[in-house]
């Protein structure tokens, strides 16, 4: 079986175009250079236009990709009330890091390697997505609020930022709708079963350390490790 991964890269004759050297190599190998150039010319910009800024401001979630200095990758999910991903200007976004599991995988990667990729998808109304690639910086809550006093203070303790991530936009472009499913918003389902910590409809357990409300041992990894340890 022929493989197209892991081989040497030729000199990048398209270094003036958006995208990576490997991206350009694959376009050449698969004959998509013309299509890619049309996309670059029509859709890839280095700042957020007014339509993009409006789209970002109404999102309640996005996906985040980071990697450490050796290229080991991590992907994760961030969510909050509409507008929690703040548009500071047409080249700068910022979002709060809420209290999580304490691992700090994304922040740790950003500390080593500032390059990040954000993907926002509107599943329910327009069925469209927006990619933002850029360079991230870690900012304390006090420093962020001194620089941007207009930022609202969230009343929920679980949504008080431990840190802010400020993203300098380098690329922004559409994620087309053809493979995006339409999802319908429904109320959160209350937990059931003996001993469960019940949540009222619409309630989210922001910042909780309650194991059950965080999903418990859903994938049964803790149980499997415990069983291995006692053998």
Short mmCIF file of C-alpha atoms in Angstrom, two decimals:
data_model
loop_
_atom_site.label_atom_id
_atom_site.label_comp_id
_atom_site.label_asym_id
_atom_site.label_seq_id
_atom_site.Cartn_x
_atom_site.Cartn_y
_atom_site.Cartn_z
CA UNK A 1 0.00 0.00 0.00
CA UNK A 2 1.42 3.38 -1.01
CA UNK A 3 1.78 5.83 1.87
CA UNK A 4 1.79 9.61 1.57
CA UNK A 5 2.74 10.32 5.20
CA UNK A 6 6.12 10.71 6.83
CA UNK A 7 8.14 11.36 3.67
CA UNK A 8 10.51 14.24 2.96
CA UNK A 9 8.96 17.58 2.01
CA UNK A 10 10.03 19.42 -1.12
CA UNK A 11 10.83 23.13 -1.06
CA UNK A 12 7.53 24.94 -0.62
CA UNK A 13 6.97 26.94 -3.79
CA UNK A 14 3.63 28.12 -2.38
CA UNK A 15 4.96 29.54 0.88
CA UNK A 16 3.19 32.83 0.13
CA UNK A 17 -0.18 31.09 0.26
CA UNK A 18 -2.19 30.36 3.43
CA UNK A 19 -1.74 26.95 5.01
CA UNK A 20 1.21 24.75 5.90
CA UNK A 21 3.99 23.22 3.82
CA UNK A 22 2.46 19.76 4.31
CA UNK A 23 -0.95 21.09 3.27
CA UNK A 24 0.53 22.38 0.01
CA UNK A 25 2.34 19.08 -0.59
CA UNK A 26 -0.90 17.12 -0.24
CA UNK A 27 -2.70 19.49 -2.60
CA UNK A 28 -0.02 18.83 -5.19
CA UNK A 29 -0.07 15.07 -4.60
CA UNK A 30 -3.87 14.82 -4.86
CA UNK A 31 -4.39 17.38 -7.60
CA UNK A 32 -6.43 19.87 -5.54
CA UNK A 33 -4.19 22.94 -5.85
CA UNK A 34 -6.66 24.85 -8.01
CA UNK A 35 -9.56 24.18 -5.64
CA UNK A 36 -7.42 25.13 -2.66
CA UNK A 37 -6.35 28.39 -4.26
CA UNK A 38 -9.96 29.35 -4.93
CA UNK A 39 -10.76 28.67 -1.27
CA UNK A 40 -7.75 30.65 -0.06
CA UNK A 41 -8.62 33.58 -2.32
CA UNK A 42 -12.33 33.68 -1.50
CA UNK A 43 -12.63 32.48 2.11
CA UNK A 44 -9.41 32.81 4.14
CA UNK A 45 -8.84 36.16 5.85
CA UNK A 46 -6.44 37.40 8.52
CA UNK A 47 -9.04 39.16 10.64
CA UNK A 48 -12.68 38.78 11.61
CA UNK A 49 -15.12 40.57 9.35
CA UNK A 50 -18.42 41.93 10.76
CA UNK A 51 -20.36 38.75 9.92
CA UNK A 52 -17.74 36.61 11.67
CA UNK A 53 -17.72 38.84 14.74
CA UNK A 54 -21.49 38.56 15.03
CA UNK A 55 -21.26 34.77 14.65
CA UNK A 56 -18.61 34.46 17.39
CA UNK A 57 -20.57 36.68 19.78
CA UNK A 58 -23.58 34.33 19.83
CA UNK A 59 -21.73 31.05 20.26
CA UNK A 60 -22.12 29.00 23.45
CA UNK A 61 -19.39 26.48 22.65
CA UNK A 62 -16.31 25.84 20.56
CA UNK A 63 -13.71 23.14 20.04
CA UNK A 64 -10.07 23.90 20.82
CA UNK A 65 -6.93 22.25 19.41
CA UNK A 66 -3.51 22.71 21.01
CA UNK A 67 -0.16 20.91 21.00
CA UNK A 68 2.94 20.97 23.14
CA UNK A 69 6.41 21.91 21.91
CA UNK A 70 7.01 18.42 20.50
CA UNK A 71 3.75 18.32 18.54
CA UNK A 72 1.80 16.07 20.92
CA UNK A 73 -1.79 17.19 20.36
CA UNK A 74 -4.86 17.68 22.50
CA UNK A 75 -8.40 18.56 21.50
CA UNK A 76 -11.04 19.79 23.89
CA UNK A 77 -14.35 21.57 24.22
CA UNK A 78 -15.18 24.91 25.81
CA UNK A 79 -18.67 26.16 26.66
CA UNK A 80 -20.36 29.02 28.45
CA UNK A 81 -23.20 31.49 28.11
CA UNK A 82 -23.62 33.13 24.70
CA UNK A 83 -20.80 35.62 24.25
CA UNK A 84 -18.34 33.91 26.63
CA UNK A 85 -15.90 33.92 23.70
CA UNK A 86 -15.33 37.65 23.57
CA UNK A 87 -14.48 39.61 20.43
CA UNK A 88 -12.07 42.28 21.70
CA UNK A 89 -11.43 43.63 18.19
CA UNK A 90 -11.22 42.27 14.65
CA UNK A 91 -7.91 40.48 15.33
CA UNK A 92 -8.33 39.44 18.97
CA UNK A 93 -10.54 36.96 20.82
CA UNK A 94 -10.51 36.08 24.50
CA UNK A 95 -12.21 33.40 26.55
CA UNK A 96 -12.23 32.55 30.27
CA UNK A 97 -10.82 29.29 31.59
CA UNK A 98 -13.35 28.00 34.09
CA UNK A 99 -12.54 25.61 36.91
CA UNK A 100 -12.02 22.12 35.48
CA UNK A 101 -10.39 18.82 36.40
CA UNK A 102 -7.08 20.38 37.39
CA UNK A 103 -5.05 18.74 34.60
CA UNK A 104 -4.48 22.01 32.69
CA UNK A 105 -3.75 20.19 29.42
CA UNK A 106 -4.71 23.09 27.13
CA UNK A 107 -3.08 25.81 29.23
CA UNK A 108 0.04 23.69 29.59
CA UNK A 109 0.27 23.22 25.83
CA UNK A 110 -0.25 26.93 25.21
CA UNK A 111 2.53 27.73 27.66
CA UNK A 112 4.88 25.61 25.52
CA UNK A 113 3.40 26.36 22.09
CA UNK A 114 1.10 29.34 21.47
CA UNK A 115 -0.43 28.04 18.23
CA UNK A 116 -4.12 27.16 18.65
CA UNK A 117 -7.08 26.26 16.46
CA UNK A 118 -10.67 27.12 17.38
CA UNK A 119 -13.71 25.66 15.64
CA UNK A 120 -17.19 27.08 16.24
CA UNK A 121 -20.21 25.31 14.75
CA UNK A 122 -23.81 26.47 14.63
CA UNK A 123 -25.66 23.13 14.63
CA UNK A 124 -29.20 24.44 15.12
CA UNK A 125 -29.84 27.55 13.01
CA UNK A 126 -27.48 28.22 10.11
CA UNK A 127 -25.59 24.88 10.10
CA UNK A 128 -22.26 26.57 9.41
CA UNK A 129 -18.88 26.71 11.09
CA UNK A 130 -16.01 29.13 11.58
CA UNK A 131 -12.34 28.24 12.00
CA UNK A 132 -9.99 30.63 13.77
CA UNK A 133 -6.29 29.83 13.91
CA UNK A 134 -3.87 32.03 15.79
CA UNK A 135 -1.45 32.57 18.64
CA UNK A 136 -2.64 32.39 22.23
CA UNK A 137 -1.43 34.17 25.36
CA UNK A 138 -2.31 33.40 28.98
CA UNK A 139 -3.60 36.39 30.94
CA UNK A 140 -4.63 36.61 34.60
CA UNK A 141 -8.17 37.70 35.40
CA UNK A 142 -6.96 40.87 37.14
CA UNK A 143 -4.79 41.87 34.20
CA UNK A 144 -7.53 41.15 31.66
CA UNK A 145 -10.05 43.26 33.55
CA UNK A 146 -7.62 46.14 33.89
CA UNK A 147 -7.13 46.11 30.11
CA UNK A 148 -10.81 45.48 29.35
CA UNK A 149 -12.99 46.83 32.17
CA UNK A 150 -16.10 46.31 30.04
CA UNK A 151 -15.89 42.53 30.48
CA UNK A 152 -18.88 41.34 32.54
CA UNK A 153 -18.43 39.63 35.91
CA UNK A 154 -20.24 36.29 35.88
CA UNK A 155 -22.40 35.77 39.00
CA UNK A 156 -21.95 31.97 39.07
CA UNK A 157 -18.94 30.84 41.17
CA UNK A 158 -18.23 27.98 38.74
CA UNK A 159 -17.86 30.43 35.88
CA UNK A 160 -15.38 32.79 37.52
CA UNK A 161 -12.25 32.73 35.38
CA UNK A 162 -9.10 31.15 36.76
CA UNK A 163 -7.27 32.48 33.72
CA UNK A 164 -8.02 34.08 30.35
CA UNK A 165 -6.75 32.96 26.98
CA UNK A 166 -6.28 35.79 24.50
CA UNK A 167 -6.03 34.70 20.86
CA UNK A 168 -4.39 36.78 18.16
CA UNK A 169 -6.20 35.90 14.93
CA UNK A 170 -3.97 34.78 12.06
CA UNK A 171 -6.50 32.93 9.89
CA UNK A 172 -10.29 32.84 9.84
CA UNK A 173 -12.38 30.85 7.38
CA UNK A 174 -15.66 29.06 6.89
CA UNK A 175 -16.42 25.42 7.70
CA UNK A 176 -18.96 24.45 5.06
CA UNK A 177 -22.38 23.11 5.99
CA UNK A 178 -22.56 19.98 3.84
CA UNK A 179 -21.56 17.52 6.62
CA UNK A 180 -22.88 19.41 9.66
CA UNK A 181 -25.91 17.68 11.23
CA UNK A 182 -28.85 19.72 12.42
CA UNK A 183 -29.18 19.41 16.18
CA UNK A 184 -32.17 20.58 18.20
CA UNK A 185 -31.73 22.13 21.63
CA UNK A 186 -33.56 20.30 24.42
CA UNK A 187 -33.60 20.76 28.22
CA UNK A 188 -30.95 18.92 30.18
CA UNK A 189 -32.15 15.51 31.35
CA UNK A 190 -32.23 15.24 35.14
CA UNK A 191 -30.06 12.52 36.63
CA UNK A 192 -31.92 9.43 37.80
CA UNK A 193 -31.17 6.37 39.84
CA UNK A 194 -30.54 5.65 43.48
CA UNK A 195 -28.03 8.02 45.06
CA UNK A 196 -27.82 10.33 42.04
CA UNK A 197 -27.41 14.04 42.58
CA UNK A 198 -30.39 15.39 40.71
CA UNK A 199 -30.13 18.52 38.61
CA UNK A 200 -33.15 20.60 37.81
CA UNK A 201 -34.09 21.01 34.16
CA UNK A 202 -31.75 23.47 32.48
CA UNK A 203 -29.18 23.43 35.29
CA UNK A 204 -25.50 22.85 34.56
CA UNK A 205 -22.98 21.99 37.24
CA UNK A 206 -20.40 24.68 36.46
CA UNK A 207 -17.13 24.13 38.34
CA UNK A 208 -18.41 21.24 40.46
CA UNK A 209 -16.19 18.56 42.01
CA UNK A 210 -19.16 16.24 42.47
CA UNK A 211 -18.06 13.07 40.68
CA UNK A 212 -21.59 12.03 39.73
CA UNK A 213 -22.46 15.44 38.29
CA UNK A 214 -19.25 15.42 36.24
CA UNK A 215 -20.25 12.13 34.63
CA UNK A 216 -18.90 9.68 37.18
CA UNK A 217 -16.88 6.78 35.80
CA UNK A 218 -18.89 6.76 32.56
CA UNK A 219 -16.25 4.88 30.55
CA UNK A 220 -15.45 2.59 33.50
CA UNK A 221 -11.72 3.37 33.44
CA UNK A 222 -11.43 3.99 37.18
CA UNK A 223 -13.22 0.72 37.88
CA UNK A 224 -10.93 -1.18 35.51
CA UNK A 225 -7.79 0.33 37.08
CA UNK A 226 -9.07 -0.49 40.54
CA UNK A 227 -9.72 -4.09 39.53
CA UNK A 228 -6.21 -4.38 38.08
CA UNK A 229 -4.68 -2.95 41.25
CA UNK A 230 -6.34 -5.47 43.54
CA UNK A 231 -5.39 -8.53 41.49
#
